Amino acid sequence: MTAAPGGPSPAKGIPFLALAVLGAGALLILVGILFWRGGAPPGAEPPAGPSPVATEAVTAPGAAAPAPTEPPAVVPTVVELAPAPAPASPAPASAAPAAPPKEAPVPPRPTPTPPIVETYACRESAVFNVSPEEALVTVDGETIGTADDWDDAGGGKKYRFRSAGPHYVRLSLEKYRTTWIRIDVRPGAEHKTANVDLELKKAREKDRGEDEE
């Protein structure tokens, strides 16, 4: 009688399965050995781990924690500034000596030689009818000419005074005695013009010496 065909023989399938299991185990053992040695199989990527930056040191329980490290103290740099030079004080201007106040020159008023022969009064002017007519007429120290120049006759004029007040007149001529008179000029005087009518006296030798002095 002929047997019907069936599946694979059980004796042939068992050895194949056993070989596959042994090969897988050998492979696992080989991989374990490689990992145990710290090496990775060729072409395998290293296992992902925590970033070195983010890794924090883990202190074992019971161990003293390391003292925190303080940053080094920063010593401030002291910059010494040299003192600025003091501004030079301006040299005081040399004080010029104060000039003395100028006074208006006052014409010197002659001191009459006493005695005054005659005193006249007028409001503004005088005429000199003096003999001899060549006698010099000097009013307040200023010689104005001869008596003939101021007799108001024959070309002569009236002498007009510049200001009110007393005016001293000196009549002089060689070989004659010097004669002094005073003429007061004031608004309330009776006459507008003083008429000086005098005759000079001859001088003696002694008088001439005094007049020359």
Coordinates of C-alpha atoms in Angstrom, one line a residue:
M1 CA 0.0 0.0 0.0
T2 CA 1.4 3.4 -0.9
A3 CA 1.7 6.2 1.8
A4 CA 0.3 9.6 1.1
P5 CA 2.7 12.5 0.7
G6 CA 2.8 14.8 3.8
G7 CA 4.8 17.8 5.3
P8 CA 8.4 18.0 6.1
S9 CA 9.9 15.4 8.3
P10 CA 10.1 16.3 12.0
A11 CA 13.6 15.0 12.2
K12 CA 14.8 17.5 9.6
G13 CA 13.1 20.6 11.2
I14 CA 14.5 20.3 14.7
P15 CA 18.2 20.8 13.8
F16 CA 17.4 24.0 11.8
L17 CA 15.6 25.5 14.7
A18 CA 18.3 24.6 17.2
L19 CA 20.9 26.2 15.0
A20 CA 19.0 29.4 14.7
V21 CA 18.6 29.7 18.5
L22 CA 22.3 29.0 19.0
G23 CA 23.3 31.6 16.5
A24 CA 21.0 34.3 18.0
G25 CA 22.4 33.5 21.5
A26 CA 26.0 33.7 20.2
L27 CA 25.2 37.1 18.7
L28 CA 23.7 38.4 21.9
I29 CA 26.7 37.2 23.8
L30 CA 29.0 38.8 21.4
V31 CA 27.1 42.1 21.6
G32 CA 27.2 41.9 25.4
I33 CA 30.9 41.4 25.5
L34 CA 31.4 44.4 23.2
F35 CA 29.3 46.6 25.4
W36 CA 31.0 45.3 28.5
R37 CA 34.4 46.3 27.2
G38 CA 33.1 49.8 26.4
G39 CA 33.4 49.4 22.8
A40 CA 30.6 49.7 20.3
P41 CA 30.1 47.5 17.4
P42 CA 31.4 48.8 14.1
G43 CA 28.9 51.2 12.6
A44 CA 26.8 51.5 15.8
E45 CA 26.1 55.1 17.1
P46 CA 27.1 55.8 20.6
P47 CA 24.3 55.8 23.1
A48 CA 22.7 59.2 23.6
G49 CA 23.6 60.7 27.0
P50 CA 23.1 63.9 28.9
S51 CA 24.9 66.9 27.6
P52 CA 28.2 67.6 29.3
V53 CA 27.1 71.2 29.9
A54 CA 23.9 70.3 31.5
T55 CA 25.4 67.5 33.6
E56 CA 25.5 68.4 37.3
A57 CA 27.7 66.7 39.8
V58 CA 25.7 64.4 42.0
T59 CA 26.9 64.3 45.6
A60 CA 26.7 60.9 47.1
P61 CA 24.5 60.7 50.2
G62 CA 26.4 61.4 53.4
A63 CA 29.3 63.1 51.6
A64 CA 30.1 66.7 52.5
A65 CA 29.0 69.1 49.8
P66 CA 31.9 71.1 48.3
A67 CA 32.1 74.6 49.5
P68 CA 30.8 77.1 46.9
T69 CA 33.6 78.8 45.1
E70 CA 33.4 82.6 45.5
P71 CA 34.5 84.6 42.6
P72 CA 37.8 86.5 43.2
A73 CA 37.2 89.9 44.7
V74 CA 37.7 92.7 42.2
V75 CA 39.9 95.4 43.7
P76 CA 38.8 98.7 42.3
T77 CA 41.5 100.6 40.5
V78 CA 42.1 104.0 42.1
V79 CA 43.2 106.5 39.5
E80 CA 44.9 109.5 41.1
L81 CA 44.5 112.6 39.2
A82 CA 47.2 115.2 39.4
P83 CA 45.8 118.5 40.8
A84 CA 45.1 121.0 38.1
P85 CA 47.5 124.0 38.2
A86 CA 46.0 127.0 39.9
P87 CA 45.2 129.7 37.3
A88 CA 47.7 132.4 37.4
S89 CA 46.3 135.5 38.9
P90 CA 46.7 138.5 36.5
A91 CA 49.4 140.9 37.5
P92 CA 47.8 144.0 39.1
A93 CA 48.0 146.9 36.8
S94 CA 50.6 149.4 38.1
A95 CA 48.6 152.1 39.7
A96 CA 49.6 155.3 38.1
P97 CA 50.1 158.1 40.6
A98 CA 47.1 160.2 40.7
A99 CA 47.7 163.5 39.0
P100 CA 47.2 166.4 41.3
P101 CA 44.0 168.4 40.4
K102 CA 44.7 171.2 38.2
E103 CA 43.7 174.6 39.5
A104 CA 42.8 177.4 37.2
P105 CA 45.7 179.9 37.2
V106 CA 44.8 183.0 39.1
P107 CA 46.4 186.1 37.9
P108 CA 48.7 187.4 40.6
R109 CA 47.3 190.5 42.1
P110 CA 50.1 193.0 42.8
T111 CA 50.6 194.2 46.3
P112 CA 50.3 198.0 46.1
T113 CA 53.1 200.0 47.6
P114 CA 51.5 202.1 50.3
P115 CA 50.2 204.6 50.5
I116 CA 47.5 204.5 47.9
V117 CA 47.2 208.0 46.7
E118 CA 43.6 208.0 45.6
T119 CA 40.6 205.6 45.4
Y120 CA 38.0 205.9 42.6
A121 CA 34.7 204.2 42.0
C122 CA 32.9 203.5 38.7
R123 CA 30.5 201.1 37.1
E124 CA 32.6 199.8 34.1
S125 CA 35.5 202.0 32.8
A126 CA 38.2 204.6 33.5
V127 CA 40.2 207.3 31.7
F128 CA 43.7 208.3 32.7
N129 CA 44.4 212.0 32.5
V130 CA 47.9 211.6 34.0
S131 CA 50.7 214.1 33.6
P132 CA 53.2 213.4 32.2
E133 CA 51.1 211.4 29.6
E134 CA 54.1 209.1 28.9
A135 CA 53.5 207.4 32.3
L136 CA 53.0 203.7 32.0
V137 CA 49.6 202.4 33.2
T138 CA 49.6 198.9 34.8
V139 CA 46.2 197.4 35.9
D140 CA 46.4 194.3 38.2
G141 CA 49.9 193.5 37.1
E142 CA 49.3 194.0 33.3
T143 CA 50.8 197.0 31.6
I144 CA 48.1 198.3 29.2
G145 CA 50.1 201.2 27.6
T146 CA 50.7 204.9 28.4
A147 CA 48.3 207.3 30.0
D148 CA 48.0 209.0 26.6
D149 CA 46.6 205.8 25.1
W150 CA 43.7 205.8 27.7
D151 CA 42.8 209.5 28.2
D152 CA 39.7 209.3 25.9
A153 CA 41.0 212.3 23.9
G154 CA 43.0 212.8 20.7
G155 CA 42.8 209.1 19.8
G156 CA 42.9 207.8 23.4
K157 CA 40.2 205.3 24.6
K158 CA 38.4 204.3 27.7
Y159 CA 39.7 201.4 29.6
R160 CA 36.9 198.9 30.4
F161 CA 37.4 196.6 33.3
R162 CA 36.8 192.9 32.8
S163 CA 35.2 192.3 36.2
A164 CA 33.8 194.0 39.2
G165 CA 35.7 194.4 42.4
P166 CA 38.8 196.4 43.4
H167 CA 41.5 196.9 40.8
Y168 CA 45.0 198.2 41.6
V169 CA 46.6 200.6 39.1
R170 CA 50.3 201.5 39.0
L171 CA 51.5 204.7 37.4
S172 CA 55.2 204.8 36.8
L173 CA 57.8 206.8 34.7
E174 CA 61.5 207.2 34.9
K175 CA 62.6 210.1 37.2
Y176 CA 59.1 210.2 38.7
R177 CA 57.7 208.7 41.8
T178 CA 55.6 205.5 41.3
T179 CA 52.0 206.2 42.3
W180 CA 49.4 203.6 43.3
I181 CA 45.7 204.1 43.0
R182 CA 42.7 201.8 43.5
I183 CA 39.5 201.7 41.4
D184 CA 36.5 199.9 42.8
V185 CA 34.1 198.7 40.0
R186 CA 30.6 198.1 41.3
P187 CA 27.1 198.3 39.7
G188 CA 25.9 200.9 42.2
A189 CA 28.7 203.4 41.6
E190 CA 27.7 207.0 40.9
H191 CA 29.8 207.3 37.7
K192 CA 30.0 205.0 34.8
T193 CA 33.6 206.0 34.1
A194 CA 36.3 206.9 36.7
N195 CA 38.3 210.0 35.7
V196 CA 41.9 209.5 37.0
D197 CA 43.3 213.0 37.0
L198 CA 46.8 213.0 38.6
E199 CA 50.2 214.6 38.2
L200 CA 53.2 212.5 39.1
K201 CA 55.8 214.0 41.3
K202 CA 59.5 214.1 40.6
A203 CA 61.4 211.4 42.3
R204 CA 64.4 212.0 44.6
E205 CA 67.5 209.9 44.5
K206 CA 66.3 207.8 47.4
D207 CA 62.9 207.3 45.9
R208 CA 64.4 206.2 42.6
G209 CA 66.4 203.5 44.4
E210 CA 63.2 202.2 46.1
D211 CA 61.2 202.2 42.9
E212 CA 64.0 200.2 41.1
E213 CA 63.8 197.6 43.9

